[in-house]
Amino acid sequence: MNLADLNRIALAMVTPGKGLLAADESSGTIKKRFDAIKVDSTEDSRRDYREMLFRSQEAMSKYISGVILYDETIWQNAKDGTPLVKLIEQAGAIPGIKVDEGTQALPNCPGELVTVGLDKLAERLKKYYERGARFAKWRAVIDIGPRIPTQTAVRVNAHALARYAALCQAAQIVPIVEPEVLMDGDHDIDRCYEVTQRVLNRTFQELRVQRVALEGMILKPNMAISGKKCPKQASVQEVAEKTIRLLKSCVPAAVPGIAFLSGGQSDEEATAHLDAMNKIGHLPWRLTFSYGRALQAAPQKAWSGKPDNVPAGQRAFSHRARMNGLASTGNWEAGLEKQAA
Ligand code: 5MM
């Protein structure tokens, strides 16, 4: 492992003013997104949509540091035959790859999941590196309910995240470690805080046990936030303050950067929360975005599968990317949203 190189890539992924585009929806998830805009999900339509994003010159060159791809996409070529990976590189962004293979029911823990995909991972990483991937992503999913998460779910998912991260670094690929505590329930922000703290503490314990170099990874956590169905929704300032307090209590300063997931927040909420955290400042790590839905909902709607709408889709993507780029340095203002395409 060349740690200096891993650290250089990790720092580039969290370049101030830029963040990550999570375009790694598996075939099932992208179908759901396309169903919502009445577009058939085919190999070609998925390629056309992602080509539209990666050819958004302004967004990609100014505000996007890297793109997380799905296996199908990393091997696809644009309509003119250029590999999609090359389009990303030509825009000055870094290609990355989702390497987990989704979730399965966790035995003996009703309602809980474990992320799978460690078998043959070393071989797959080698091929992805040759194709141009310089970072990877693995997402663990932790749900909050009356008696969950169990300690079992927290431990097995942390163990798998650390196994994945160690394999990535051995393959000279920066691991994004994503332990996502879902915001689907009716729990309040303090319950989210307590569960996320348990999950992050366990994750860093496993990373240490498995000798993962913290300087060569990126953390992709959820924010401390109220469950979607909670009657009392925490304010932007409360989310920002509690998330910073939480992260300071469990994320070592050796980690170069934290790139949040949006997790079902609205586009503007995700931007406002990131901005409020960066306005607090004095942080040991860079804080940015690694959004899927909060970056793509607007361009998907504007595009709606019609070639004539490509410029409108690209404008919508550029706008959201710019807003989040500003939020990554604490320079966003709500008034800027009116300049949307
Ligand atoms: C883009 O969505 C990613 C892939 O999800 P599936 O494996 O279910 O298809 C997802 O892992 C994503 O990278 C993160 O959750 C962040 O996306 P959001 O939408 O939460 O910002």
XYZ file of N, CA and C in Angstrom, residues 185-188 226-234:
39
model
N -37.810 6.275 10.086
C -38.777 6.044 11.173
C -39.380 7.299 11.772
N -39.991 7.113 12.977
C -40.605 8.258 13.664
C -39.759 8.691 14.874
N -38.502 8.206 14.916
C -37.612 8.548 16.029
C -37.198 10.024 15.966
N -36.787 10.562 17.124
C -36.367 11.968 17.110
C -34.850 12.082 16.864
N -33.855 14.236 12.505
C -35.115 13.606 12.948
C -35.572 12.589 11.919
N -36.180 11.488 12.383
C -36.793 10.534 11.458
C -37.864 11.246 10.631
N -38.063 10.761 9.396
C -39.014 11.439 8.491
C -40.420 11.540 9.082
N -40.791 10.508 9.882
C -42.155 10.509 10.422
C -42.228 11.087 11.832
N -41.157 11.661 12.315
C -41.169 12.242 13.665
C -41.987 13.544 13.639
N -42.944 13.690 14.568
C -43.761 14.916 14.548
C -42.936 16.174 14.806
N -41.819 16.032 15.523
C -40.999 17.225 15.824
C -39.732 17.180 14.965
N -39.686 18.014 13.955
C -38.526 18.050 13.052
C -37.508 19.067 13.556
N -36.273 18.620 13.749
C -35.214 19.514 14.236
C -34.910 20.591 13.189
